[in-house]
Amino acid sequence: MENTQINCPVCQTPIRIEVYSLLSGVKFSCPNCSATVGLCQSSYSKVETAMTKFEELKVKAGRA
Ligand SMILES: [Zn+2]
């Protein structure tokens, strides 16, 4: 599982998220203010692009 952090859009508290869960549509709650963080349509493509690049890097690293 790839874990990462994003800042809460409301209070800027770092929220630990699992990228694959997020991509699957899972929403995460801010531990501080209980705001819900999930992917909207516009950010989905951004995360997907980032993950694709990340996978490509892993493949390259594996071959090196
Ligand atoms: Zn918050």
Coordinates of N, CA and C and ligand atoms in Angstrom, one line a residue:
M1 N 0.8 -1.2 0.0 CA 0.0 0.0 0.0 C 0.9 1.3 0.0
E2 N 0.5 2.2 -0.8 CA 1.2 3.4 -0.9 C 0.5 4.4 0.0
N3 N 1.2 4.8 1.1 CA 0.6 5.8 2.0 C 1.2 7.1 1.8
T4 N 0.4 8.1 1.9 CA 0.9 9.5 1.7 C 0.1 10.4 2.6
Q5 N 0.5 11.7 2.5 CA -0.3 12.6 3.3 C -0.7 13.8 2.4
I6 N -1.9 14.2 2.7 CA -2.4 15.5 2.1 C -2.9 16.4 3.2
N7 N -2.8 17.7 2.9 CA -3.3 18.6 3.9 C -4.8 18.8 3.8
C8 N -5.4 18.8 5.0 CA -6.8 19.1 5.1 C -7.1 20.4 4.4
P9 N -8.1 20.4 3.5 CA -8.5 21.7 2.8 C -9.1 22.7 3.7
V10 N -9.5 22.3 4.9 CA -10.2 23.2 5.9 C -9.2 23.7 6.9
C11 N -8.4 22.8 7.5 CA -7.6 23.3 8.6 C -6.1 23.0 8.4
Q12 N -5.8 22.4 7.2 CA -4.4 22.2 6.9 C -3.7 21.1 7.7
T13 N -4.4 20.4 8.5 CA -3.8 19.3 9.2 C -3.5 18.1 8.2
P14 N -2.3 17.6 8.3 CA -1.9 16.5 7.4 C -2.8 15.3 7.7
I15 N -3.3 14.7 6.6 CA -4.2 13.5 6.8 C -3.5 12.4 6.1
R16 N -3.3 11.3 6.8 CA -2.7 10.1 6.1 C -3.7 9.4 5.2
I17 N -3.4 9.2 4.0 CA -4.3 8.5 3.1 C -3.6 7.4 2.4
E18 N -4.3 6.4 1.9 CA -3.8 5.4 1.0 C -4.2 5.7 -0.4
V19 N -3.2 5.8 -1.3 CA -3.4 6.3 -2.6 C -4.4 5.4 -3.4
Y20 N -4.2 4.1 -3.2 CA -5.1 3.2 -4.0 C -6.5 3.2 -3.5
S21 N -6.7 3.4 -2.2 CA -8.0 3.5 -1.6 C -8.7 4.8 -2.1
L22 N -7.9 5.9 -2.2 CA -8.4 7.1 -2.7 C -8.8 7.0 -4.1
L23 N -8.0 6.3 -4.9 CA -8.3 6.1 -6.3 C -9.6 5.3 -6.5
S24 N -9.8 4.4 -5.5 CA -11.0 3.5 -5.6 C -12.3 4.2 -5.1
G25 N -12.1 5.5 -4.7 CA -13.3 6.3 -4.3 C -13.5 6.4 -2.8
V26 N -12.5 5.8 -2.0 CA -12.6 5.9 -0.6 C -12.4 7.3 -0.1
K27 N -13.2 7.8 0.8 CA -13.0 9.1 1.4 C -12.3 9.0 2.8
F28 N -11.5 10.0 3.0 CA -10.8 10.0 4.3 C -11.2 11.2 5.1
S29 N -11.2 11.0 6.5 CA -11.7 12.1 7.3 C -10.5 12.8 8.0
C30 N -10.6 14.1 8.2 CA -9.6 14.8 8.9 C -9.7 14.5 10.4
P31 N -8.6 14.1 11.0 CA -8.6 13.8 12.5 C -8.9 15.0 13.3
N32 N -8.7 16.2 12.8 CA -8.8 17.4 13.6 C -10.2 18.0 13.5
C33 N -10.7 18.2 12.2 CA -12.0 18.9 12.0 C -13.1 18.0 11.4
S34 N -12.7 16.7 11.1 CA -13.7 15.7 10.5 C -14.1 16.1 9.1
A35 N -13.4 17.0 8.5 CA -13.7 17.3 7.1 C -13.5 16.0 6.3
T36 N -14.2 15.8 5.2 CA -14.0 14.6 4.4 C -13.2 15.0 3.2
V37 N -12.2 14.1 2.9 CA -11.4 14.4 1.7 C -11.5 13.2 0.8
G38 N -11.9 13.5 -0.4 CA -12.0 12.5 -1.5 C -11.6 13.1 -2.8
L39 N -11.6 12.3 -3.8 CA -11.3 12.8 -5.1 C -12.5 13.4 -5.8
C40 N -12.3 14.6 -6.4 CA -13.3 15.1 -7.3 C -12.8 14.8 -8.7
Q41 N -13.7 15.0 -9.6 CA -13.4 14.6 -11.0 C -12.1 15.2 -11.5
S42 N -11.9 16.5 -11.2 CA -10.7 17.2 -11.7 C -9.4 16.7 -11.1
S43 N -9.4 16.4 -9.9 CA -8.2 15.9 -9.2 C -7.9 14.5 -9.5
Y44 N -8.9 13.7 -9.9 CA -8.7 12.3 -10.2 C -7.6 12.1 -11.3
S45 N -7.7 12.8 -12.4 CA -6.8 12.6 -13.5 C -5.4 13.0 -13.0
K46 N -5.3 14.0 -12.2 CA -4.0 14.4 -11.7 C -3.3 13.3 -10.9
V47 N -4.1 12.7 -10.0 CA -3.5 11.7 -9.1 C -3.2 10.5 -10.0
E48 N -4.1 10.2 -10.9 CA -3.9 9.0 -11.8 C -2.6 9.2 -12.6
T49 N -2.4 10.4 -13.1 CA -1.1 10.7 -13.8 C 0.1 10.5 -12.9
A50 N 0.0 11.0 -11.7 CA 1.1 10.9 -10.8 C 1.4 9.4 -10.5
M51 N 0.3 8.7 -10.3 CA 0.5 7.2 -10.0 C 1.1 6.5 -11.2
T52 N 0.7 6.9 -12.4 CA 1.2 6.2 -13.6 C 2.7 6.5 -13.7
K53 N 3.1 7.7 -13.4 CA 4.5 8.0 -13.5 C 5.3 7.3 -12.4
F54 N 4.6 7.2 -11.2 CA 5.2 6.5 -10.1 C 5.5 5.0 -10.5
E55 N 4.5 4.4 -11.1 CA 4.6 3.0 -11.5 C 5.7 2.8 -12.6
E56 N 5.8 3.8 -13.5 CA 6.8 3.7 -14.5 C 8.2 3.8 -13.8
L57 N 8.3 4.7 -12.8 CA 9.6 4.8 -12.1 C 10.0 3.5 -11.5
K58 N 9.0 2.8 -10.9 CA 9.2 1.6 -10.2 C 9.7 0.5 -11.2
V59 N 9.1 0.5 -12.4 CA 9.5 -0.5 -13.4 C 10.9 -0.2 -13.8
K60 N 11.2 1.1 -14.0 CA 12.6 1.4 -14.4 C 13.6 1.0 -13.3
A61 N 13.2 1.3 -12.1 CA 14.1 1.0 -11.0 C 14.3 -0.5 -10.9
G62 N 13.3 -1.3 -11.2 CA 13.4 -2.7 -11.1 C 14.3 -3.3 -12.2
R63 N 14.3 -2.6 -13.4 CA 15.2 -3.1 -14.5 C 16.6 -2.7 -14.3
A64 N 16.8 -1.6 -13.6 CA 18.2 -1.1 -13.5 C 19.1 -2.0 -12.7
Ligands
ZN1 ZN -9.3 19.5 9.0

